[in-house]
Tab-separated table of C-alpha atoms in Angstrom:
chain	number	residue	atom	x	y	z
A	1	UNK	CA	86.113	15.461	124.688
A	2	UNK	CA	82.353	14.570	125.049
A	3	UNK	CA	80.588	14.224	121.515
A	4	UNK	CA	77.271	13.420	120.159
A	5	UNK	CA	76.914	12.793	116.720
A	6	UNK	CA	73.747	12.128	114.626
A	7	UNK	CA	73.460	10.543	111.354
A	8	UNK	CA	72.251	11.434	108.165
A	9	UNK	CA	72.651	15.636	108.842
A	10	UNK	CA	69.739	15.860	106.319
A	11	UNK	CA	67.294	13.698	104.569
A	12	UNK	CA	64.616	14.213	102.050
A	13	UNK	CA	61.474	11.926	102.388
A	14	UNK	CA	57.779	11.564	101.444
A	15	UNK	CA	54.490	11.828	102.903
A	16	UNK	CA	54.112	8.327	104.311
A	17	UNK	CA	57.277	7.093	105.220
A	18	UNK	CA	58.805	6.089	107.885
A	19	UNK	CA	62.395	7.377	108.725
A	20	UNK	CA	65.289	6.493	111.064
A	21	UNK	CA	67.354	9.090	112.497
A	22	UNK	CA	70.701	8.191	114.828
A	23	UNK	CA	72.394	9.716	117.352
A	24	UNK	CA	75.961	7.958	118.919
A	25	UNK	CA	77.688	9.503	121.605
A	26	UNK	CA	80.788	9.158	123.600
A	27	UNK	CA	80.629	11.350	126.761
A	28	UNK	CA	82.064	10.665	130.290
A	29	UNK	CA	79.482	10.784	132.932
A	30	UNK	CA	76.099	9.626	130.857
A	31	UNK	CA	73.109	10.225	132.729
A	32	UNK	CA	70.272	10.677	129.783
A	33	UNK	CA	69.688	11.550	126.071
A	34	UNK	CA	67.267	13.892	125.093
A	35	UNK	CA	65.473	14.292	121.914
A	36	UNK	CA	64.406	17.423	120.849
A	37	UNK	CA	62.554	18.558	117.275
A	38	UNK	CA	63.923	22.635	116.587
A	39	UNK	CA	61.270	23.769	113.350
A	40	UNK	CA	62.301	27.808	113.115
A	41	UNK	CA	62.754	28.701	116.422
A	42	UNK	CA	63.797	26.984	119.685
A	43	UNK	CA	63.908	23.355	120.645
A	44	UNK	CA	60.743	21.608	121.860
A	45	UNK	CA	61.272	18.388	124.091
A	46	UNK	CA	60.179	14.844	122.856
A	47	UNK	CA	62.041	12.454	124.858
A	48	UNK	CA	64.187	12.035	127.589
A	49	UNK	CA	65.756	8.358	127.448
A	50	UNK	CA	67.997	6.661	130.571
A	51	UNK	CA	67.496	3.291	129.849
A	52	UNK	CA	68.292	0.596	127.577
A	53	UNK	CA	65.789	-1.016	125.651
A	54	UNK	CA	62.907	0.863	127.060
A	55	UNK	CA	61.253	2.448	124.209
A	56	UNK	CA	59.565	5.783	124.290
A	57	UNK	CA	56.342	6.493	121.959
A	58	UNK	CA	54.400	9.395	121.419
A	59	UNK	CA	52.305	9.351	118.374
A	60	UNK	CA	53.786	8.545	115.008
A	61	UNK	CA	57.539	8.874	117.103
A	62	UNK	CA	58.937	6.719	118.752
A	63	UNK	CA	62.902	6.332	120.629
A	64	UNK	CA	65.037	3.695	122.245
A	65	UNK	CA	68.521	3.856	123.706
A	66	UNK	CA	71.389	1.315	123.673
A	67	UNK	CA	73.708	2.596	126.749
A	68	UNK	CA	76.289	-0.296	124.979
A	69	UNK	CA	76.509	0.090	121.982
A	70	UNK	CA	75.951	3.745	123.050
A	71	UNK	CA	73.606	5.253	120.729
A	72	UNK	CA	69.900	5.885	120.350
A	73	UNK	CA	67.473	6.283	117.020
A	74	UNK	CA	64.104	8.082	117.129
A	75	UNK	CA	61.774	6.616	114.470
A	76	UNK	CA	58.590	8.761	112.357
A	77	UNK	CA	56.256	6.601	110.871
A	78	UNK	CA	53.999	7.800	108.172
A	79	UNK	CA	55.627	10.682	107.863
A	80	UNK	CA	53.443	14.148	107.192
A	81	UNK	CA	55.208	17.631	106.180
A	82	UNK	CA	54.566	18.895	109.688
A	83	UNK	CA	57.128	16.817	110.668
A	84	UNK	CA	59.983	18.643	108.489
A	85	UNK	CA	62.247	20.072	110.915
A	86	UNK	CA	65.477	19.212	112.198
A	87	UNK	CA	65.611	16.914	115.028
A	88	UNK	CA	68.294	17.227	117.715
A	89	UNK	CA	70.142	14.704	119.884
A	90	UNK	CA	71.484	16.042	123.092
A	91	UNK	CA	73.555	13.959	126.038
A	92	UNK	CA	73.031	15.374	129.723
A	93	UNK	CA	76.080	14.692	131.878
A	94	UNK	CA	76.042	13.812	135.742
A	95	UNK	CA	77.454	17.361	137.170
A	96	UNK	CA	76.264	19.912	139.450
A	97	UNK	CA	74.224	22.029	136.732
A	98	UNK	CA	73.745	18.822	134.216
A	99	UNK	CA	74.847	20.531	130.851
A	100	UNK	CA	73.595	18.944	127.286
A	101	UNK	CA	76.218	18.232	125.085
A	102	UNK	CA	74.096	18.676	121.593
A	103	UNK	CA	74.629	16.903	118.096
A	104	UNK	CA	74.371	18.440	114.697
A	105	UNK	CA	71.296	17.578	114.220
A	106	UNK	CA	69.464	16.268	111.685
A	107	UNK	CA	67.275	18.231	109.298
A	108	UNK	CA	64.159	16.000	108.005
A	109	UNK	CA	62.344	17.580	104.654
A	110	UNK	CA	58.951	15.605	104.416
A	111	UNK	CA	57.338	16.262	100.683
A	112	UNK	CA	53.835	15.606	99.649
B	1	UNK	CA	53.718	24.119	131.843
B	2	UNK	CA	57.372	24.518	131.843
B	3	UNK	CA	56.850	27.673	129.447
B	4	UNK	CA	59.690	29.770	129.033
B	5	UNK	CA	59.615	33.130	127.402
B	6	UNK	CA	62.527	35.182	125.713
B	7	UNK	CA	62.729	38.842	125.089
B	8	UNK	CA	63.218	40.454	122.424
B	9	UNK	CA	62.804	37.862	119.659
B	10	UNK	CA	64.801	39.892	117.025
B	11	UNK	CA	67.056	42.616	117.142
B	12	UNK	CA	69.011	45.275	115.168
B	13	UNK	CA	71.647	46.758	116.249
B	14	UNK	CA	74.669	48.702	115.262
B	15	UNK	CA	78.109	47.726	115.884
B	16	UNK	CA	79.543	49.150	119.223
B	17	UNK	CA	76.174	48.928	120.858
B	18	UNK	CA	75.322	47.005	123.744
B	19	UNK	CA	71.572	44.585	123.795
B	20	UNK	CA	70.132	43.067	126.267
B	21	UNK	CA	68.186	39.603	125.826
B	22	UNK	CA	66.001	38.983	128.974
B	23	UNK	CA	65.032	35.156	129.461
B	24	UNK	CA	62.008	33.863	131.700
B	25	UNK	CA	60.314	31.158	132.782
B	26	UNK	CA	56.640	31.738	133.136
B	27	UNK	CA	54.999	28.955	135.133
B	28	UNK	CA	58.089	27.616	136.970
B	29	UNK	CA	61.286	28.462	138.860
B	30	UNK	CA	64.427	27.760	137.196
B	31	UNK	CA	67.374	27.797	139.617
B	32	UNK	CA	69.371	27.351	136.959
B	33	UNK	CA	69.465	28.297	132.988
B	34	UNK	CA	71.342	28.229	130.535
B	35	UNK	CA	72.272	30.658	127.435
B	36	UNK	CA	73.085	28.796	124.236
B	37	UNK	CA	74.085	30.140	120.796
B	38	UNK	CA	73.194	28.948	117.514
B	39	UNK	CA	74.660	30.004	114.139
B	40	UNK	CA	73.476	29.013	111.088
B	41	UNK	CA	72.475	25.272	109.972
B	42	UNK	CA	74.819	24.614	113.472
B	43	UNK	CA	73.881	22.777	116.380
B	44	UNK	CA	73.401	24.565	119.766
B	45	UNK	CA	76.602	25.649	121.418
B	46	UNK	CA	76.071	26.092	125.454
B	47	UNK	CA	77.992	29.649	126.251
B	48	UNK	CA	77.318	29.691	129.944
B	49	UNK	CA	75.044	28.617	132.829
B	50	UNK	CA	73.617	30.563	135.002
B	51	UNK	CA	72.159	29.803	138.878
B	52	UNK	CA	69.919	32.084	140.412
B	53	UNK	CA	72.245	34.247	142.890
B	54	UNK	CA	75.566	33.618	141.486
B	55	UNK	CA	77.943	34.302	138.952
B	56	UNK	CA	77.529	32.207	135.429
B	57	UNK	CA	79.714	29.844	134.697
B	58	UNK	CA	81.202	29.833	130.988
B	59	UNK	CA	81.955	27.503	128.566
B	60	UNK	CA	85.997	28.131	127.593
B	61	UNK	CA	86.375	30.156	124.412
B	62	UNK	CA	83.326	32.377	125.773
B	63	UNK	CA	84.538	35.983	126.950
B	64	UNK	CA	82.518	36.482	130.366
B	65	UNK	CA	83.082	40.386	129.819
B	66	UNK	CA	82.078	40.355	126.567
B	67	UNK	CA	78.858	38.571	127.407
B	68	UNK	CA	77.457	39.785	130.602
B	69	UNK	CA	75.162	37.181	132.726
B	70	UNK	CA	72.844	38.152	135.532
B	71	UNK	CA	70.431	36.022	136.812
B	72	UNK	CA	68.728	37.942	139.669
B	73	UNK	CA	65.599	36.007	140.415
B	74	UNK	CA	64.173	32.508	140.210
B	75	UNK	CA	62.240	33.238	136.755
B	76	UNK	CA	64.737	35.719	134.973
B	77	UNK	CA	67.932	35.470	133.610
B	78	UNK	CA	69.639	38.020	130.981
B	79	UNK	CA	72.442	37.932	128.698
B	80	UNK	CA	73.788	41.279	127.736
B	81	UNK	CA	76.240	41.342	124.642
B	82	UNK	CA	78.588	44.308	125.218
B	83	UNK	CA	80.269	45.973	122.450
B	84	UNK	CA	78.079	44.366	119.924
B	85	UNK	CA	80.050	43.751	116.610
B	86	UNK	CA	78.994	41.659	113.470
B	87	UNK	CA	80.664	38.067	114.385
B	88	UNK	CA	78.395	38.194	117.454
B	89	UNK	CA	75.473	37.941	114.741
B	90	UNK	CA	73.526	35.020	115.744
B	91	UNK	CA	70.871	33.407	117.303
B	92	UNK	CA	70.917	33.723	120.958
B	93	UNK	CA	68.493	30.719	122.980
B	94	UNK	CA	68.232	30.227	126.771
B	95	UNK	CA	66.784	27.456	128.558
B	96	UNK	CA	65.917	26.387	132.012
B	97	UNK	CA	65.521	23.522	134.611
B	98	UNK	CA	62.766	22.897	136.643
B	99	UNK	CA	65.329	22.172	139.384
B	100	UNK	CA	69.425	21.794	139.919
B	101	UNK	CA	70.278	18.998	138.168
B	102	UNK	CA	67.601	18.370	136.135
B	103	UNK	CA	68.603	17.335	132.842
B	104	UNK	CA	64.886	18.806	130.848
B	105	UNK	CA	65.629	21.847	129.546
B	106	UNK	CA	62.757	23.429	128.338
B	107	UNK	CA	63.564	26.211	125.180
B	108	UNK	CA	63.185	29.969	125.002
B	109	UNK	CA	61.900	30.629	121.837
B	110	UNK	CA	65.083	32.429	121.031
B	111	UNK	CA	66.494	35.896	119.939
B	112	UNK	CA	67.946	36.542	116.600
B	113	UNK	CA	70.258	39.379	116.860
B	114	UNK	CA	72.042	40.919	114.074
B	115	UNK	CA	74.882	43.806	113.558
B	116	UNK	CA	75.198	46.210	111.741
């Protein structure tokens, strides 16, 4: 059974740090891993990651993937309270309609 | 870009009754989306996916009568939960492709439904 699971599920931090959140995953068929940051509605996209070592930055986030070790971490520097929200880890498979097999996520609580 | 729109974004209903959540995307055509279903302090669980012009495919454990899937046009796709009853309580979030076999989904904005 394909799984994706993130580490901590929650985490309380303050203004100004930086965090480290994990995702592992054993799936058949790998073809990416998506990051995406859920506040109180839907899911909005940060990064889509397919190969190793390569790391991804936008802003104060940045995201690298380890297809051997298989697992990924996105990084938040100087953390601000905008950032609370949980952040999701998601696997896409090689098939016909490439589904996302999602992780638990982790909820981030940034305090001033 | 890649905006996708859900409708309605809450919804009351009693048990017995049938809603209908419509799911678009706005500035792009999605051959195929998908309709995912989130309960509380849970991770997204994919129920079904849906290509333009052909029956959904569902996840096991998800009762294709029960959830009705019609996705008539290259920008709309709608979920109707028949026979409503409280354990289908939940929040209800599609997303769609920018092509078959893309793996960015981009996020509805979701529909929380609740009944009665």
């Amino acid at each position: 059974e394909d799984k994706v699971v993130q580490s901590p599920l929650s985490l309380v931090v303050h203004e100004g740090d930086t965090v480290t959140l994990n995702c592992s995953y054993e799936v058949t068929n790998f073809r990416s891993l998506l990051w995406y940051k859920q506040e109180k509605k839907a899911p909005t996209f940060l990064f889509m990651l397919t190969s190793s070592g390569i790391e991804k930055k936008s802003g104060r986030l940045s995201s690298i993937l380890d297809k051997k070790e298989l697992f990924s971490i996105l990084n938040i520097t100087a953390t601000q309270t905008g950032d609370s929200a949980v952040y999701l880890c998601a696997v896409a498979l090689w098939s016909g309609n490439t589904p996302l097999v999602f992780g638990k996520g982790t909820r981030l609580s940034v305090i001033a | 870009g890649a905006v996708v729109s859900q409708h309605p974004s809450r919804v009351i209903c009693k048990s017995g009754t049938s809603v209908k959540i419509e799911c678009r995307s706005l500035d792009f055509q999605a051959t195929t989306m998908f309709w995912y279903r989130q309960f509380p302090k849970q991770s997204l669980m994919l129920m079904a996916t849906s290509n333009e012009g052909s029956k959904a495919t569902y996840e096991q454990g998800v009762e294709k009568d029960k959830f009705l899937i019609n996705h008539a046009s290259l920008t709309l796709s709608t979920l109707t939960v028949t026979s409503a009853h409280p354990e289908d309580s939940s929040f209800y979030i599609c997303s769609a492709t920018t092509g078959t076999g893309v793996e960015t989904q981009y996020f509805g904005p979701g529909t929380r439904l609740l009944v009665l």
